Amino acid sequence: MLPFIASLCLGSAVFLLMEVVSFNARQRTATLRRASTYGNLRVRSGPDRLRFRERVVLPMTHKLARLALRINPRMTVDQIRLRLLSAGMSNVSPTGFLAAKAGVGILMLVFGLAFGNSFGFFGGMIFAASWAAGGFALPGIVVSSRARARKEKIRAELPDALDLLAVSVEAGLGFDGAVD
């Protein structure tokens, strides 16, 4: 046992001696490394530098959109995109619309649970479920009504536009010029 302790002490002494001898060289390289990066901006990357929108809002939007697609599997993103375009809502993304459907449905479920407690447990559940279904359907109803109104507006303005186009072509403009 004594030779083991002696070799352990000798090894520790050699290690400490090498640490003391190389301290100045290590300190010098660390100082040079710090000096070489002096004045450079360090931008932290990763989740702590992302904005609130990228950290919270966008992932929640995608989760809510997946939930809406799970609730109504007949609905596709392409169908939603076409419905939004026909309503003239090209600035709304299909993912955002689906997230709004799910979000309004969840919000109405919470309100239904809060207001439905006065009807008892089963009455409250029925009240909450009906409010949630109505909240889920509400954004689709709004888009459908806007699409219908836009379609009627185009239908009402089409004869005037065609008349103006015909007059412009008869006046000698080319078709492209008349359309412009």
mmCIF file with all atom_site columns, C-alpha atoms in Angstrom:
data_model
loop_
_atom_site.group_PDB
_atom_site.id
_atom_site.type_symbol
_atom_site.label_atom_id
_atom_site.label_alt_id
_atom_site.label_comp_id
_atom_site.label_asym_id
_atom_site.label_entity_id
_atom_site.label_seq_id
_atom_site.pdbx_PDB_ins_code
_atom_site.Cartn_x
_atom_site.Cartn_y
_atom_site.Cartn_z
_atom_site.occupancy
_atom_site.B_iso_or_equiv
_atom_site.pdbx_formal_charge
_atom_site.auth_seq_id
_atom_site.auth_comp_id
_atom_site.auth_asym_id
_atom_site.auth_atom_id
_atom_site.pdbx_PDB_model_num
ATOM 1   C CA . MET A 1 1   ? 0.000   0.000  0.000   1.00 0.00 ? 1   MET A CA 1
ATOM 2   C CA . LEU A 1 2   ? 2.878   2.304  0.784   1.00 0.00 ? 2   LEU A CA 1
ATOM 3   C CA . PRO A 1 3   ? 4.365   2.090  -2.764  1.00 0.00 ? 3   PRO A CA 1
ATOM 4   C CA . PHE A 1 4   ? 0.945   2.972  -4.217  1.00 0.00 ? 4   PHE A CA 1
ATOM 5   C CA . ILE A 1 5   ? 0.627   6.102  -2.050  1.00 0.00 ? 5   ILE A CA 1
ATOM 6   C CA . ALA A 1 6   ? 4.211   7.083  -2.889  1.00 0.00 ? 6   ALA A CA 1
ATOM 7   C CA . SER A 1 7   ? 3.602   6.766  -6.634  1.00 0.00 ? 7   SER A CA 1
ATOM 8   C CA . LEU A 1 8   ? 0.338   8.742  -6.279  1.00 0.00 ? 8   LEU A CA 1
ATOM 9   C CA . CYS A 1 9   ? 2.169   11.534 -4.436  1.00 0.00 ? 9   CYS A CA 1
ATOM 10  C CA . LEU A 1 10  ? 4.991   11.526 -6.997  1.00 0.00 ? 10  LEU A CA 1
ATOM 11  C CA . GLY A 1 11  ? 2.491   11.742 -9.873  1.00 0.00 ? 11  GLY A CA 1
ATOM 12  C CA . SER A 1 12  ? 0.677   14.623 -8.158  1.00 0.00 ? 12  SER A CA 1
ATOM 13  C CA . ALA A 1 13  ? 3.952   16.449 -7.607  1.00 0.00 ? 13  ALA A CA 1
ATOM 14  C CA . VAL A 1 14  ? 4.933   16.050 -11.282 1.00 0.00 ? 14  VAL A CA 1
ATOM 15  C CA . PHE A 1 15  ? 1.485   17.283 -12.372 1.00 0.00 ? 15  PHE A CA 1
ATOM 16  C CA . LEU A 1 16  ? 1.658   20.360 -10.120 1.00 0.00 ? 16  LEU A CA 1
ATOM 17  C CA . LEU A 1 17  ? 5.203   21.129 -11.280 1.00 0.00 ? 17  LEU A CA 1
ATOM 18  C CA . MET A 1 18  ? 4.124   20.979 -14.950 1.00 0.00 ? 18  MET A CA 1
ATOM 19  C CA . GLU A 1 19  ? 1.141   23.218 -14.187 1.00 0.00 ? 19  GLU A CA 1
ATOM 20  C CA . VAL A 1 20  ? 3.374   25.823 -12.536 1.00 0.00 ? 20  VAL A CA 1
ATOM 21  C CA . VAL A 1 21  ? 5.939   25.689 -15.349 1.00 0.00 ? 21  VAL A CA 1
ATOM 22  C CA . SER A 1 22  ? 3.346   26.017 -18.135 1.00 0.00 ? 22  SER A CA 1
ATOM 23  C CA . PHE A 1 23  ? 1.165   28.642 -16.364 1.00 0.00 ? 23  PHE A CA 1
ATOM 24  C CA . ASN A 1 24  ? 2.788   31.615 -18.105 1.00 0.00 ? 24  ASN A CA 1
ATOM 25  C CA . ALA A 1 25  ? 2.474   30.035 -21.571 1.00 0.00 ? 25  ALA A CA 1
ATOM 26  C CA . ARG A 1 26  ? -1.208  29.156 -21.022 1.00 0.00 ? 26  ARG A CA 1
ATOM 27  C CA . GLN A 1 27  ? -1.938  32.632 -19.709 1.00 0.00 ? 27  GLN A CA 1
ATOM 28  C CA . ARG A 1 28  ? -0.194  34.196 -22.704 1.00 0.00 ? 28  ARG A CA 1
ATOM 29  C CA . THR A 1 29  ? -2.181  32.107 -25.247 1.00 0.00 ? 29  THR A CA 1
ATOM 30  C CA . ALA A 1 30  ? -5.447  32.898 -23.459 1.00 0.00 ? 30  ALA A CA 1
ATOM 31  C CA . THR A 1 31  ? -4.593  36.605 -23.513 1.00 0.00 ? 31  THR A CA 1
ATOM 32  C CA . LEU A 1 32  ? -3.707  36.467 -27.221 1.00 0.00 ? 32  LEU A CA 1
ATOM 33  C CA . ARG A 1 33  ? -6.942  34.620 -27.976 1.00 0.00 ? 33  ARG A CA 1
ATOM 34  C CA . ARG A 1 34  ? -8.966  37.277 -26.123 1.00 0.00 ? 34  ARG A CA 1
ATOM 35  C CA . ALA A 1 35  ? -7.064  40.086 -27.836 1.00 0.00 ? 35  ALA A CA 1
ATOM 36  C CA . SER A 1 36  ? -7.610  38.608 -31.308 1.00 0.00 ? 36  SER A CA 1
ATOM 37  C CA . THR A 1 37  ? -11.382 38.713 -30.821 1.00 0.00 ? 37  THR A CA 1
ATOM 38  C CA . TYR A 1 38  ? -11.396 42.154 -29.221 1.00 0.00 ? 38  TYR A CA 1
ATOM 39  C CA . GLY A 1 39  ? -13.872 44.490 -30.900 1.00 0.00 ? 39  GLY A CA 1
ATOM 40  C CA . ASN A 1 40  ? -15.748 41.702 -32.671 1.00 0.00 ? 40  ASN A CA 1
ATOM 41  C CA . LEU A 1 41  ? -19.431 41.576 -31.915 1.00 0.00 ? 41  LEU A CA 1
ATOM 42  C CA . ARG A 1 42  ? -20.577 38.315 -30.495 1.00 0.00 ? 42  ARG A CA 1
ATOM 43  C CA . VAL A 1 43  ? -24.136 37.511 -31.396 1.00 0.00 ? 43  VAL A CA 1
ATOM 44  C CA . ARG A 1 44  ? -25.581 34.703 -29.426 1.00 0.00 ? 44  ARG A CA 1
ATOM 45  C CA . SER A 1 45  ? -27.387 32.211 -31.555 1.00 0.00 ? 45  SER A CA 1
ATOM 46  C CA . GLY A 1 46  ? -29.946 29.706 -30.545 1.00 0.00 ? 46  GLY A CA 1
ATOM 47  C CA . PRO A 1 47  ? -33.356 29.817 -28.938 1.00 0.00 ? 47  PRO A CA 1
ATOM 48  C CA . ASP A 1 48  ? -32.460 32.599 -26.483 1.00 0.00 ? 48  ASP A CA 1
ATOM 49  C CA . ARG A 1 49  ? -31.869 35.088 -29.339 1.00 0.00 ? 49  ARG A CA 1
ATOM 50  C CA . LEU A 1 50  ? -35.073 34.367 -31.252 1.00 0.00 ? 50  LEU A CA 1
ATOM 51  C CA . ARG A 1 51  ? -37.872 36.878 -31.042 1.00 0.00 ? 51  ARG A CA 1
ATOM 52  C CA . PHE A 1 52  ? -41.106 36.113 -29.245 1.00 0.00 ? 52  PHE A CA 1
ATOM 53  C CA . ARG A 1 53  ? -42.837 35.591 -32.564 1.00 0.00 ? 53  ARG A CA 1
ATOM 54  C CA . GLU A 1 54  ? -40.379 32.883 -33.656 1.00 0.00 ? 54  GLU A CA 1
ATOM 55  C CA . ARG A 1 55  ? -40.199 31.237 -30.245 1.00 0.00 ? 55  ARG A CA 1
ATOM 56  C CA . VAL A 1 56  ? -43.863 31.190 -29.297 1.00 0.00 ? 56  VAL A CA 1
ATOM 57  C CA . VAL A 1 57  ? -46.315 32.483 -31.880 1.00 0.00 ? 57  VAL A CA 1
ATOM 58  C CA . LEU A 1 58  ? -45.192 30.554 -34.969 1.00 0.00 ? 58  LEU A CA 1
ATOM 59  C CA . PRO A 1 59  ? -44.885 27.133 -33.269 1.00 0.00 ? 59  PRO A CA 1
ATOM 60  C CA . MET A 1 60  ? -48.266 27.653 -31.613 1.00 0.00 ? 60  MET A CA 1
ATOM 61  C CA . THR A 1 61  ? -49.768 28.658 -34.961 1.00 0.00 ? 61  THR A CA 1
ATOM 62  C CA . HIS A 1 62  ? -48.496 25.473 -36.581 1.00 0.00 ? 62  HIS A CA 1
ATOM 63  C CA . LYS A 1 63  ? -49.777 23.330 -33.703 1.00 0.00 ? 63  LYS A CA 1
ATOM 64  C CA . LEU A 1 64  ? -53.207 24.944 -33.843 1.00 0.00 ? 64  LEU A CA 1
ATOM 65  C CA . ALA A 1 65  ? -53.313 24.499 -37.640 1.00 0.00 ? 65  ALA A CA 1
ATOM 66  C CA . ARG A 1 66  ? -52.487 20.795 -37.260 1.00 0.00 ? 66  ARG A CA 1
ATOM 67  C CA . LEU A 1 67  ? -55.225 20.527 -34.635 1.00 0.00 ? 67  LEU A CA 1
ATOM 68  C CA . ALA A 1 68  ? -57.737 22.126 -37.011 1.00 0.00 ? 68  ALA A CA 1
ATOM 69  C CA . LEU A 1 69  ? -56.731 19.716 -39.778 1.00 0.00 ? 69  LEU A CA 1
ATOM 70  C CA . ARG A 1 70  ? -57.101 16.808 -37.355 1.00 0.00 ? 70  ARG A CA 1
ATOM 71  C CA . ILE A 1 71  ? -60.561 17.976 -36.310 1.00 0.00 ? 71  ILE A CA 1
ATOM 72  C CA . ASN A 1 72  ? -61.715 18.315 -39.932 1.00 0.00 ? 72  ASN A CA 1
ATOM 73  C CA . PRO A 1 73  ? -59.634 15.891 -42.042 1.00 0.00 ? 73  PRO A CA 1
ATOM 74  C CA . ARG A 1 74  ? -61.633 16.633 -45.234 1.00 0.00 ? 74  ARG A CA 1
ATOM 75  C CA . MET A 1 75  ? -60.115 20.116 -45.267 1.00 0.00 ? 75  MET A CA 1
ATOM 76  C CA . THR A 1 76  ? -56.745 20.618 -46.995 1.00 0.00 ? 76  THR A CA 1
ATOM 77  C CA . VAL A 1 77  ? -54.367 23.546 -47.051 1.00 0.00 ? 77  VAL A CA 1
ATOM 78  C CA . ASP A 1 78  ? -54.853 23.968 -50.813 1.00 0.00 ? 78  ASP A CA 1
ATOM 79  C CA . GLN A 1 79  ? -58.627 24.178 -50.426 1.00 0.00 ? 79  GLN A CA 1
ATOM 80  C CA . ILE A 1 80  ? -58.206 26.787 -47.697 1.00 0.00 ? 80  ILE A CA 1
ATOM 81  C CA . ARG A 1 81  ? -55.813 28.780 -49.898 1.00 0.00 ? 81  ARG A CA 1
ATOM 82  C CA . LEU A 1 82  ? -58.357 28.800 -52.744 1.00 0.00 ? 82  LEU A CA 1
ATOM 83  C CA . ARG A 1 83  ? -61.181 29.865 -50.410 1.00 0.00 ? 83  ARG A CA 1
ATOM 84  C CA . LEU A 1 84  ? -59.078 32.699 -49.030 1.00 0.00 ? 84  LEU A CA 1
ATOM 85  C CA . LEU A 1 85  ? -58.127 33.852 -52.532 1.00 0.00 ? 85  LEU A CA 1
ATOM 86  C CA . SER A 1 86  ? -61.758 33.791 -53.663 1.00 0.00 ? 86  SER A CA 1
ATOM 87  C CA . ALA A 1 87  ? -62.637 35.943 -50.648 1.00 0.00 ? 87  ALA A CA 1
ATOM 88  C CA . GLY A 1 88  ? -59.891 38.418 -51.558 1.00 0.00 ? 88  GLY A CA 1
ATOM 89  C CA . MET A 1 89  ? -57.921 37.612 -48.403 1.00 0.00 ? 89  MET A CA 1
ATOM 90  C CA . SER A 1 90  ? -54.566 36.912 -50.044 1.00 0.00 ? 90  SER A CA 1
ATOM 91  C CA . ASN A 1 91  ? -52.695 38.433 -47.092 1.00 0.00 ? 91  ASN A CA 1
ATOM 92  C CA . VAL A 1 92  ? -53.932 35.662 -44.743 1.00 0.00 ? 92  VAL A CA 1
ATOM 93  C CA . SER A 1 93  ? -51.965 32.434 -44.872 1.00 0.00 ? 93  SER A CA 1
ATOM 94  C CA . PRO A 1 94  ? -53.825 29.110 -44.798 1.00 0.00 ? 94  PRO A CA 1
ATOM 95  C CA . THR A 1 95  ? -51.867 28.109 -41.691 1.00 0.00 ? 95  THR A CA 1
ATOM 96  C CA . GLY A 1 96  ? -52.876 31.321 -39.947 1.00 0.00 ? 96  GLY A CA 1
ATOM 97  C CA . PHE A 1 97  ? -56.502 30.809 -40.941 1.00 0.00 ? 97  PHE A CA 1
ATOM 98  C CA . LEU A 1 98  ? -56.506 27.228 -39.654 1.00 0.00 ? 98  LEU A CA 1
ATOM 99  C CA . ALA A 1 99  ? -54.863 28.389 -36.428 1.00 0.00 ? 99  ALA A CA 1
ATOM 100 C CA . ALA A 1 100 ? -57.534 31.081 -36.087 1.00 0.00 ? 100 ALA A CA 1
ATOM 101 C CA . LYS A 1 101 ? -60.256 28.463 -36.537 1.00 0.00 ? 101 LYS A CA 1
ATOM 102 C CA . ALA A 1 102 ? -58.768 26.257 -33.822 1.00 0.00 ? 102 ALA A CA 1
ATOM 103 C CA . GLY A 1 103 ? -58.010 29.214 -31.552 1.00 0.00 ? 103 GLY A CA 1
ATOM 104 C CA . VAL A 1 104 ? -61.520 30.636 -31.776 1.00 0.00 ? 104 VAL A CA 1
ATOM 105 C CA . GLY A 1 105 ? -62.928 27.150 -31.193 1.00 0.00 ? 105 GLY A CA 1
ATOM 106 C CA . ILE A 1 106 ? -60.817 26.692 -28.059 1.00 0.00 ? 106 ILE A CA 1
ATOM 107 C CA . LEU A 1 107 ? -61.668 30.187 -26.828 1.00 0.00 ? 107 LEU A CA 1
ATOM 108 C CA . MET A 1 108 ? -65.376 29.551 -27.304 1.00 0.00 ? 108 MET A CA 1
ATOM 109 C CA . LEU A 1 109 ? -65.010 26.185 -25.524 1.00 0.00 ? 109 LEU A CA 1
ATOM 110 C CA . VAL A 1 110 ? -63.532 27.970 -22.510 1.00 0.00 ? 110 VAL A CA 1
ATOM 111 C CA . PHE A 1 111 ? -66.302 30.584 -22.555 1.00 0.00 ? 111 PHE A CA 1
ATOM 112 C CA . GLY A 1 112 ? -68.886 27.829 -22.942 1.00 0.00 ? 112 GLY A CA 1
ATOM 113 C CA . LEU A 1 113 ? -67.468 26.009 -19.930 1.00 0.00 ? 113 LEU A CA 1
ATOM 114 C CA . ALA A 1 114 ? -67.469 29.226 -17.902 1.00 0.00 ? 114 ALA A CA 1
ATOM 115 C CA . PHE A 1 115 ? -71.038 30.184 -18.796 1.00 0.00 ? 115 PHE A CA 1
ATOM 116 C CA . GLY A 1 116 ? -72.408 26.655 -18.941 1.00 0.00 ? 116 GLY A CA 1
ATOM 117 C CA . ASN A 1 117 ? -71.704 25.812 -15.290 1.00 0.00 ? 117 ASN A CA 1
ATOM 118 C CA . SER A 1 118 ? -75.045 27.282 -14.301 1.00 0.00 ? 118 SER A CA 1
ATOM 119 C CA . PHE A 1 119 ? -76.831 24.541 -16.302 1.00 0.00 ? 119 PHE A CA 1
ATOM 120 C CA . GLY A 1 120 ? -75.222 21.698 -14.386 1.00 0.00 ? 120 GLY A CA 1
ATOM 121 C CA . PHE A 1 121 ? -72.450 19.397 -15.493 1.00 0.00 ? 121 PHE A CA 1
ATOM 122 C CA . PHE A 1 122 ? -74.048 17.787 -18.553 1.00 0.00 ? 122 PHE A CA 1
ATOM 123 C CA . GLY A 1 123 ? -75.802 20.974 -19.595 1.00 0.00 ? 123 GLY A CA 1
ATOM 124 C CA . GLY A 1 124 ? -72.499 22.823 -19.292 1.00 0.00 ? 124 GLY A CA 1
ATOM 125 C CA . MET A 1 125 ? -70.739 20.208 -21.437 1.00 0.00 ? 125 MET A CA 1
ATOM 126 C CA . ILE A 1 126 ? -73.397 20.460 -24.138 1.00 0.00 ? 126 ILE A CA 1
ATOM 127 C CA . PHE A 1 127 ? -73.303 24.261 -23.940 1.00 0.00 ? 127 PHE A CA 1
ATOM 128 C CA . ALA A 1 128 ? -69.492 24.272 -24.186 1.00 0.00 ? 128 ALA A CA 1
ATOM 129 C CA . ALA A 1 129 ? -69.449 21.786 -27.068 1.00 0.00 ? 129 ALA A CA 1
ATOM 130 C CA . SER A 1 130 ? -71.995 23.785 -29.054 1.00 0.00 ? 130 SER A CA 1
ATOM 131 C CA . TRP A 1 131 ? -70.100 27.042 -28.464 1.00 0.00 ? 131 TRP A CA 1
ATOM 132 C CA . ALA A 1 132 ? -66.823 25.346 -29.464 1.00 0.00 ? 132 ALA A CA 1
ATOM 133 C CA . ALA A 1 133 ? -68.378 24.009 -32.681 1.00 0.00 ? 133 ALA A CA 1
ATOM 134 C CA . GLY A 1 134 ? -69.776 27.446 -33.444 1.00 0.00 ? 134 GLY A CA 1
ATOM 135 C CA . GLY A 1 135 ? -66.412 29.066 -32.741 1.00 0.00 ? 135 GLY A CA 1
ATOM 136 C CA . PHE A 1 136 ? -64.655 26.557 -34.993 1.00 0.00 ? 136 PHE A CA 1
ATOM 137 C CA . ALA A 1 137 ? -67.124 27.226 -37.819 1.00 0.00 ? 137 ALA A CA 1
ATOM 138 C CA . LEU A 1 138 ? -67.217 31.031 -37.426 1.00 0.00 ? 138 LEU A CA 1
ATOM 139 C CA . PRO A 1 139 ? -64.014 31.883 -39.400 1.00 0.00 ? 139 PRO A CA 1
ATOM 140 C CA . GLY A 1 140 ? -65.188 29.661 -42.276 1.00 0.00 ? 140 GLY A CA 1
ATOM 141 C CA . ILE A 1 141 ? -68.552 31.419 -42.305 1.00 0.00 ? 141 ILE A CA 1
ATOM 142 C CA . VAL A 1 142 ? -66.837 34.813 -42.402 1.00 0.00 ? 142 VAL A CA 1
ATOM 143 C CA . VAL A 1 143 ? -64.636 33.757 -45.337 1.00 0.00 ? 143 VAL A CA 1
ATOM 144 C CA . SER A 1 144 ? -67.628 32.313 -47.203 1.00 0.00 ? 144 SER A CA 1
ATOM 145 C CA . SER A 1 145 ? -69.651 35.501 -46.759 1.00 0.00 ? 145 SER A CA 1
ATOM 146 C CA . ARG A 1 146 ? -66.723 37.648 -47.925 1.00 0.00 ? 146 ARG A CA 1
ATOM 147 C CA . ALA A 1 147 ? -66.240 35.388 -50.968 1.00 0.00 ? 147 ALA A CA 1
ATOM 148 C CA . ARG A 1 148 ? -69.951 35.639 -51.773 1.00 0.00 ? 148 ARG A CA 1
ATOM 149 C CA . ALA A 1 149 ? -69.893 39.445 -51.426 1.00 0.00 ? 149 ALA A CA 1
ATOM 150 C CA . ARG A 1 150 ? -66.802 39.707 -53.628 1.00 0.00 ? 150 ARG A CA 1
ATOM 151 C CA . LYS A 1 151 ? -68.383 37.467 -56.242 1.00 0.00 ? 151 LYS A CA 1
ATOM 152 C CA . GLU A 1 152 ? -71.523 39.630 -56.305 1.00 0.00 ? 152 GLU A CA 1
ATOM 153 C CA . LYS A 1 153 ? -69.434 42.794 -56.551 1.00 0.00 ? 153 LYS A CA 1
ATOM 154 C CA . ILE A 1 154 ? -67.497 41.390 -59.528 1.00 0.00 ? 154 ILE A CA 1
ATOM 155 C CA . ARG A 1 155 ? -70.741 40.253 -61.138 1.00 0.00 ? 155 ARG A CA 1
ATOM 156 C CA . ALA A 1 156 ? -72.237 43.738 -60.701 1.00 0.00 ? 156 ALA A CA 1
ATOM 157 C CA . GLU A 1 157 ? -69.176 45.566 -62.077 1.00 0.00 ? 157 GLU A CA 1
ATOM 158 C CA . LEU A 1 158 ? -68.507 43.192 -64.995 1.00 0.00 ? 158 LEU A CA 1
ATOM 159 C CA . PRO A 1 159 ? -70.923 44.772 -67.540 1.00 0.00 ? 159 PRO A CA 1
ATOM 160 C CA . ASP A 1 160 ? -69.426 48.224 -67.023 1.00 0.00 ? 160 ASP A CA 1
ATOM 161 C CA . ALA A 1 161 ? -65.896 46.865 -67.367 1.00 0.00 ? 161 ALA A CA 1
ATOM 162 C CA . LEU A 1 162 ? -66.785 44.975 -70.570 1.00 0.00 ? 162 LEU A CA 1
ATOM 163 C CA . ASP A 1 163 ? -68.506 48.073 -71.997 1.00 0.00 ? 163 ASP A CA 1
ATOM 164 C CA . LEU A 1 164 ? -65.448 50.210 -71.247 1.00 0.00 ? 164 LEU A CA 1
ATOM 165 C CA . LEU A 1 165 ? -63.222 47.542 -72.803 1.00 0.00 ? 165 LEU A CA 1
ATOM 166 C CA . ALA A 1 166 ? -65.375 47.424 -75.977 1.00 0.00 ? 166 ALA A CA 1
ATOM 167 C CA . VAL A 1 167 ? -65.391 51.231 -76.298 1.00 0.00 ? 167 VAL A CA 1
ATOM 168 C CA . SER A 1 168 ? -61.619 51.368 -75.878 1.00 0.00 ? 168 SER A CA 1
ATOM 169 C CA . VAL A 1 169 ? -61.021 48.701 -78.533 1.00 0.00 ? 169 VAL A CA 1
ATOM 170 C CA . GLU A 1 170 ? -63.443 50.448 -80.928 1.00 0.00 ? 170 GLU A CA 1
ATOM 171 C CA . ALA A 1 171 ? -61.568 53.705 -80.355 1.00 0.00 ? 171 ALA A CA 1
ATOM 172 C CA . GLY A 1 172 ? -58.436 52.146 -81.787 1.00 0.00 ? 172 GLY A CA 1
ATOM 173 C CA . LEU A 1 173 ? -56.585 50.848 -78.737 1.00 0.00 ? 173 LEU A CA 1
ATOM 174 C CA . GLY A 1 174 ? -55.180 47.369 -78.811 1.00 0.00 ? 174 GLY A CA 1
ATOM 175 C CA . PHE A 1 175 ? -56.607 44.770 -76.442 1.00 0.00 ? 175 PHE A CA 1
ATOM 176 C CA . ASP A 1 176 ? -53.668 45.116 -74.028 1.00 0.00 ? 176 ASP A CA 1
ATOM 177 C CA . GLY A 1 177 ? -54.018 48.880 -73.978 1.00 0.00 ? 177 GLY A CA 1
ATOM 178 C CA . ALA A 1 178 ? -57.759 48.621 -73.425 1.00 0.00 ? 178 ALA A CA 1
ATOM 179 C CA . VAL A 1 179 ? -57.239 46.248 -70.507 1.00 0.00 ? 179 VAL A CA 1
ATOM 180 C CA . ASP A 1 180 ? -54.678 48.587 -68.978 1.00 0.00 ? 180 ASP A CA 1
#
